[in-house]
Short mmCIF file of N, CA and C in Angstrom, two decimals:
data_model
loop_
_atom_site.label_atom_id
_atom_site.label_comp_id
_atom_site.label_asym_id
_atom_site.label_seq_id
_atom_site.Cartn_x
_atom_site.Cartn_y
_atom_site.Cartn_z
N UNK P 654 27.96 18.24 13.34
CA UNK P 654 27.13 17.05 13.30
C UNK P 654 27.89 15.85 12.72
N UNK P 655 28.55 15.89 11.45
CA UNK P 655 29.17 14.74 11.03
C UNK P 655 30.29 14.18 11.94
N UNK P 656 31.04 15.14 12.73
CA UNK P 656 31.89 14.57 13.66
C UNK P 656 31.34 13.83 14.70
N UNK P 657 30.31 14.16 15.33
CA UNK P 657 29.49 13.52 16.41
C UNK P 657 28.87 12.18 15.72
N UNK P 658 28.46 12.44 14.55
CA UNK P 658 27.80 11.30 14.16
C UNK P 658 29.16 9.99 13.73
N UNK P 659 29.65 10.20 13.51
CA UNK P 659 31.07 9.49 12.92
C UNK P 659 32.16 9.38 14.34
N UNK P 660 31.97 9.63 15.30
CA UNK P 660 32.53 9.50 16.25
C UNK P 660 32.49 8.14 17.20
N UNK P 661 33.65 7.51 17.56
CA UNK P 661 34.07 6.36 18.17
C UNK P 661 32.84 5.98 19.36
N UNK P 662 32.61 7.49 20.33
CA UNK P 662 32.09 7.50 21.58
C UNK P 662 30.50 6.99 20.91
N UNK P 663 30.16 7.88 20.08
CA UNK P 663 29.00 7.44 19.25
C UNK P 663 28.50 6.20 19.00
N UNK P 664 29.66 6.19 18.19
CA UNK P 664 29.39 4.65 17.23
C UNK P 664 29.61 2.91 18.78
N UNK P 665 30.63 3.15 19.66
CA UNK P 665 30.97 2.22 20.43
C UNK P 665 30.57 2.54 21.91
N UNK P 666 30.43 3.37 22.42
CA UNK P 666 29.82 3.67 23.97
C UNK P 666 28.39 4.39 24.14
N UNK P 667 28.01 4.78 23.68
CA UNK P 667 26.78 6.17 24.29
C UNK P 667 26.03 5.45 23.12
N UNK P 668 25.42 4.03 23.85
CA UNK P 668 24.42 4.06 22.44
C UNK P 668 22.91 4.44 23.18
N UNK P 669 22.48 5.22 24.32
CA UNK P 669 21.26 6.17 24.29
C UNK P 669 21.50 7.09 22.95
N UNK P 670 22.51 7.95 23.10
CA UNK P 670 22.89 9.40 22.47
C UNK P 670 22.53 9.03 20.95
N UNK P 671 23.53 7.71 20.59
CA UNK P 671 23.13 6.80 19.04
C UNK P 671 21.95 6.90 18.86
N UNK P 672 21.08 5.99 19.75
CA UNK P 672 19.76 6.20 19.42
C UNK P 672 18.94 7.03 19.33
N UNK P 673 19.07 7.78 19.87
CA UNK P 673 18.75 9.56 20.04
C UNK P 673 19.03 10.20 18.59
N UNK P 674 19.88 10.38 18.28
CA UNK P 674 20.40 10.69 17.35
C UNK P 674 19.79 10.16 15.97
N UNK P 675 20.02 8.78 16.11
CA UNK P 675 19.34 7.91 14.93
C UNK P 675 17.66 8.18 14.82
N UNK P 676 17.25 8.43 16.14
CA UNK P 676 15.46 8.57 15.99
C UNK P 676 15.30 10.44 15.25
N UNK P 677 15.84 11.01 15.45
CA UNK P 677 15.95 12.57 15.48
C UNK P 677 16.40 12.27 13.69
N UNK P 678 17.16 11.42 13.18
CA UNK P 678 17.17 11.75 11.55
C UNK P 678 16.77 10.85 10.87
N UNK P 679 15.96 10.02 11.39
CA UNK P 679 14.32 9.72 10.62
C UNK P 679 13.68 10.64 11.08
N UNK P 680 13.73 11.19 11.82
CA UNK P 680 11.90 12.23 12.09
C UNK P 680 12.34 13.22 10.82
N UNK P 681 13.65 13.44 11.00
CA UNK P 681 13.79 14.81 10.24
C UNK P 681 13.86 13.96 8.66
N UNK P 682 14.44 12.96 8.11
CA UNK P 682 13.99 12.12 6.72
C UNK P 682 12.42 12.01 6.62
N UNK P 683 12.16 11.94 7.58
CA UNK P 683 10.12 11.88 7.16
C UNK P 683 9.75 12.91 7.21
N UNK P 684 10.23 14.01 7.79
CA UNK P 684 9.17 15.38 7.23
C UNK P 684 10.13 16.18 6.19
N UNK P 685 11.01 15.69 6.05
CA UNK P 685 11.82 16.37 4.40
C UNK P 685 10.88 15.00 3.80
N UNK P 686 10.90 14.00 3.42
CA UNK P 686 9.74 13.13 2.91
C UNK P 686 8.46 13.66 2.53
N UNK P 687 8.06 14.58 3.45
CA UNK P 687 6.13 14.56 3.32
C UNK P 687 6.40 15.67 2.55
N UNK P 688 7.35 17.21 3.02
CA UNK P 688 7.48 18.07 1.96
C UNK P 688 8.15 18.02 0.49
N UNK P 689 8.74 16.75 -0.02
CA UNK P 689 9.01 16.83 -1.05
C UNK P 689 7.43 15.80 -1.73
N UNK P 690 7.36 14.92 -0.92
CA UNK P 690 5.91 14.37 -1.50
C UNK P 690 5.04 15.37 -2.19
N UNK P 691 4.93 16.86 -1.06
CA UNK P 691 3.79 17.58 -1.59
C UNK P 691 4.43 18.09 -2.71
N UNK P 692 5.37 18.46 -2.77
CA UNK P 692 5.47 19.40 -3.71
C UNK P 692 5.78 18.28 -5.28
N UNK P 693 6.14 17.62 -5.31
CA UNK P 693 5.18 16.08 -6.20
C UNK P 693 4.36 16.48 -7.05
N UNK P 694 3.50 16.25 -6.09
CA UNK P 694 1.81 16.11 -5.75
C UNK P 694 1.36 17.88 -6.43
N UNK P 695 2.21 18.69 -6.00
CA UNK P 695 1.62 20.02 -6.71
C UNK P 695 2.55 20.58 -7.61
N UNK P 696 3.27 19.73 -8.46
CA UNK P 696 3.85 19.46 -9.14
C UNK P 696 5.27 20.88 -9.26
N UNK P 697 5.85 20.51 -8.24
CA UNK P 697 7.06 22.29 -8.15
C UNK P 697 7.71 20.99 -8.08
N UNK P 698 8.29 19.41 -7.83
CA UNK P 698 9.03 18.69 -7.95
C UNK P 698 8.52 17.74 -9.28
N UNK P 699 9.78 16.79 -9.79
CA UNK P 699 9.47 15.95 -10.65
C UNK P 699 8.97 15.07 -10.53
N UNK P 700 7.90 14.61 -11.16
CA UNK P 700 7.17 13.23 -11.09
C UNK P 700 8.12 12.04 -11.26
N UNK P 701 7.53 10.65 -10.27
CA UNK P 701 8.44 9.70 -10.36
C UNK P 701 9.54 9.41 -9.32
N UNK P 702 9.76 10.74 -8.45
CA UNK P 702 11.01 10.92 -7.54
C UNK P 702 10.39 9.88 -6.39
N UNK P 703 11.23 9.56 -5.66
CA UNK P 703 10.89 8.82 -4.56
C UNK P 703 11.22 9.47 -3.84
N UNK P 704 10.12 10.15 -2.74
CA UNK P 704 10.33 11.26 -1.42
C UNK P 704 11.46 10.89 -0.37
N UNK P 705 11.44 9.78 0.07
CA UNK P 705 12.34 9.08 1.15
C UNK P 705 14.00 9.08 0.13
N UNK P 706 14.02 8.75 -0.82
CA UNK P 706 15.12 8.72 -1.62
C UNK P 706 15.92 9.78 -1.91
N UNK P 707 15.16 10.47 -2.24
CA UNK P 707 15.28 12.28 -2.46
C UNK P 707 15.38 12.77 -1.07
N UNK P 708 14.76 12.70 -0.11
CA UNK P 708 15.24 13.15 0.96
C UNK P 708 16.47 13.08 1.59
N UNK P 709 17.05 12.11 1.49
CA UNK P 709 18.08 11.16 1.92
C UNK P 709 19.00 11.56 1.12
N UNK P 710 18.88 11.90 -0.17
CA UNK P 710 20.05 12.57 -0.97
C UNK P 710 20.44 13.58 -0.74
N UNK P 711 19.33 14.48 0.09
CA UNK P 711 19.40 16.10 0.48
C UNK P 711 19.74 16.04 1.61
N UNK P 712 20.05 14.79 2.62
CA UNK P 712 20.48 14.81 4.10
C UNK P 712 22.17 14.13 3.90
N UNK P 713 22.83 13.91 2.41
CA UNK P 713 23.79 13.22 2.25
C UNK P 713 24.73 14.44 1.50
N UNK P 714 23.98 15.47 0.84
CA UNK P 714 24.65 16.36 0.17
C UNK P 714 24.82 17.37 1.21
N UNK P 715 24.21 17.71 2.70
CA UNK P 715 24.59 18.51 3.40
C UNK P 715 25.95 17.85 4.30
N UNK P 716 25.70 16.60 4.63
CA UNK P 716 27.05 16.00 5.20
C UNK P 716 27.84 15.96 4.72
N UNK P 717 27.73 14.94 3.58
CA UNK P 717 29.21 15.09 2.58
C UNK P 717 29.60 16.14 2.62
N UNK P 718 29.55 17.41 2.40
CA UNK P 718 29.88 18.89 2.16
C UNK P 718 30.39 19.38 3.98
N UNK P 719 29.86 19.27 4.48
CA UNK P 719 30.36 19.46 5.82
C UNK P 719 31.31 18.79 5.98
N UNK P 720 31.56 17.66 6.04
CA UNK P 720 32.50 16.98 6.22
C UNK P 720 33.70 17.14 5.24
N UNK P 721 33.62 17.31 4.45
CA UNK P 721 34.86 17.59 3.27
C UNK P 721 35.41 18.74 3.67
N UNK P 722 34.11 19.98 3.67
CA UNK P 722 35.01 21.20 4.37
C UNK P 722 35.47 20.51 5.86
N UNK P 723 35.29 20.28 6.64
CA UNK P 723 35.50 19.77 7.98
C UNK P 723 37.20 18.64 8.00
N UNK P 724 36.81 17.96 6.86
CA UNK P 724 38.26 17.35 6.94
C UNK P 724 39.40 18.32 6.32
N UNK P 725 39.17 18.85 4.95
CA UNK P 725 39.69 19.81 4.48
C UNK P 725 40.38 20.63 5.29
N UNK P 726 40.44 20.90 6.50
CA UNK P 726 40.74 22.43 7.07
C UNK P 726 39.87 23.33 6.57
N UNK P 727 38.61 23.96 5.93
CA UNK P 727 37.98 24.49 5.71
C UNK P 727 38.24 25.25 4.33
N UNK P 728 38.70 24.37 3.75
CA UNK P 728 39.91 25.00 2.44
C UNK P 728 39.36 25.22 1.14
N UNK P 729 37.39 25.34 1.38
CA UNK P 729 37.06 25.55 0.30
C UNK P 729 35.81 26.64 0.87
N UNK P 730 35.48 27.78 -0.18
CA UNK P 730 34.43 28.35 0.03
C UNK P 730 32.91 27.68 0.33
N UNK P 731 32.59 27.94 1.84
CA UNK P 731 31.49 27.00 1.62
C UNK P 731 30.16 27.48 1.12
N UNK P 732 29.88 28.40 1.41
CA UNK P 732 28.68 29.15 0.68
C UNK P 732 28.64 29.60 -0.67
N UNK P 733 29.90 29.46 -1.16
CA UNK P 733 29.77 29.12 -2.75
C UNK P 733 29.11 27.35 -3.50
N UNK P 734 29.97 26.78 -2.25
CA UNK P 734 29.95 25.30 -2.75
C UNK P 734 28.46 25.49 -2.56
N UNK P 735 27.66 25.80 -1.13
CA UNK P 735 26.45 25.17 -1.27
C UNK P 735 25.90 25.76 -2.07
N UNK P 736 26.07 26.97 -2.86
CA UNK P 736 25.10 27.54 -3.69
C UNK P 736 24.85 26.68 -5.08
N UNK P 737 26.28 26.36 -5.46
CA UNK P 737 26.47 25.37 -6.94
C UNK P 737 25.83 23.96 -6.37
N UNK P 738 26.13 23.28 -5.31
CA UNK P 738 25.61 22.11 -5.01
C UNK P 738 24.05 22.01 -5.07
N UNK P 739 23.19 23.25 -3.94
CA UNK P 739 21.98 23.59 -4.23
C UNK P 739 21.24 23.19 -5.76
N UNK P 740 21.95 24.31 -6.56
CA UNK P 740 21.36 24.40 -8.00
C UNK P 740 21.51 23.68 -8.59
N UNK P 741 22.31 22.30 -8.40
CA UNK P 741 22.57 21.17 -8.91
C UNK P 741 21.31 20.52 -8.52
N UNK P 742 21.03 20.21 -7.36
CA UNK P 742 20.20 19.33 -6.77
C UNK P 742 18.92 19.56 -7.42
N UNK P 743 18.16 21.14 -6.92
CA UNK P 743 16.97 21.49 -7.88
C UNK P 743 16.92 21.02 -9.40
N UNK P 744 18.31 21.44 -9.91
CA UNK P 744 17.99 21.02 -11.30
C UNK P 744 17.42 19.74 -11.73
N UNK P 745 18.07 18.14 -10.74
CA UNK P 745 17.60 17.34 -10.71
C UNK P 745 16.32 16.99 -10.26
N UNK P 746 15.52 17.61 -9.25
CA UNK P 746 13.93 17.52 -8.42
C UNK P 746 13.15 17.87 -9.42
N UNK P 747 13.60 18.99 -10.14
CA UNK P 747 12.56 19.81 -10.82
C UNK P 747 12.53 19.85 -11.70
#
């Protein structure tokens, strides 16, 4: 995904695919949105968080990380990283 999204053809020719693309991660930022809202609201997240904000941090910590392994040559454990990155993140929501 980060290569496609970061890609020349992307960014300068195929702007259907752009837009496509761009509509597909707001839909997916608004319903990571409504489920961190609820859980807010039934208090398993921290009060005060901004859903769209928080969402967006959780759609930036899966790229960044893809992409690092991705530029990297794959030169780091990734299912370790996401596990420490994960428990980072909760620690902050919750």
């Amino acid at each position: 995904m980060p290569r496609l999204i970061f890609s020349e053809d992307l960014r300068l020719g195929n702007r259907k695919l752009g837009q496509k693309i761009s509509e597909r991660l707001g839909n997916y930022v608004e319903t990571l949105s409504g489920i961190i809202a609820a859980g807010i609201n039934e208090g398993d997240f921290r009060q005060g968080l901004s859903p769209r904000e928080t969402a967006l941090t959780f759609l930036g910590l899966i790229q960044s990380t893809a992409l690092r392994w991705t530029m990297g040559g794959e030169s780091f454990d990734l299912m370790a990283e996401a596990t420490r990155l994960w428990s980072n993140y909760m620690q902050l929501v919750c």
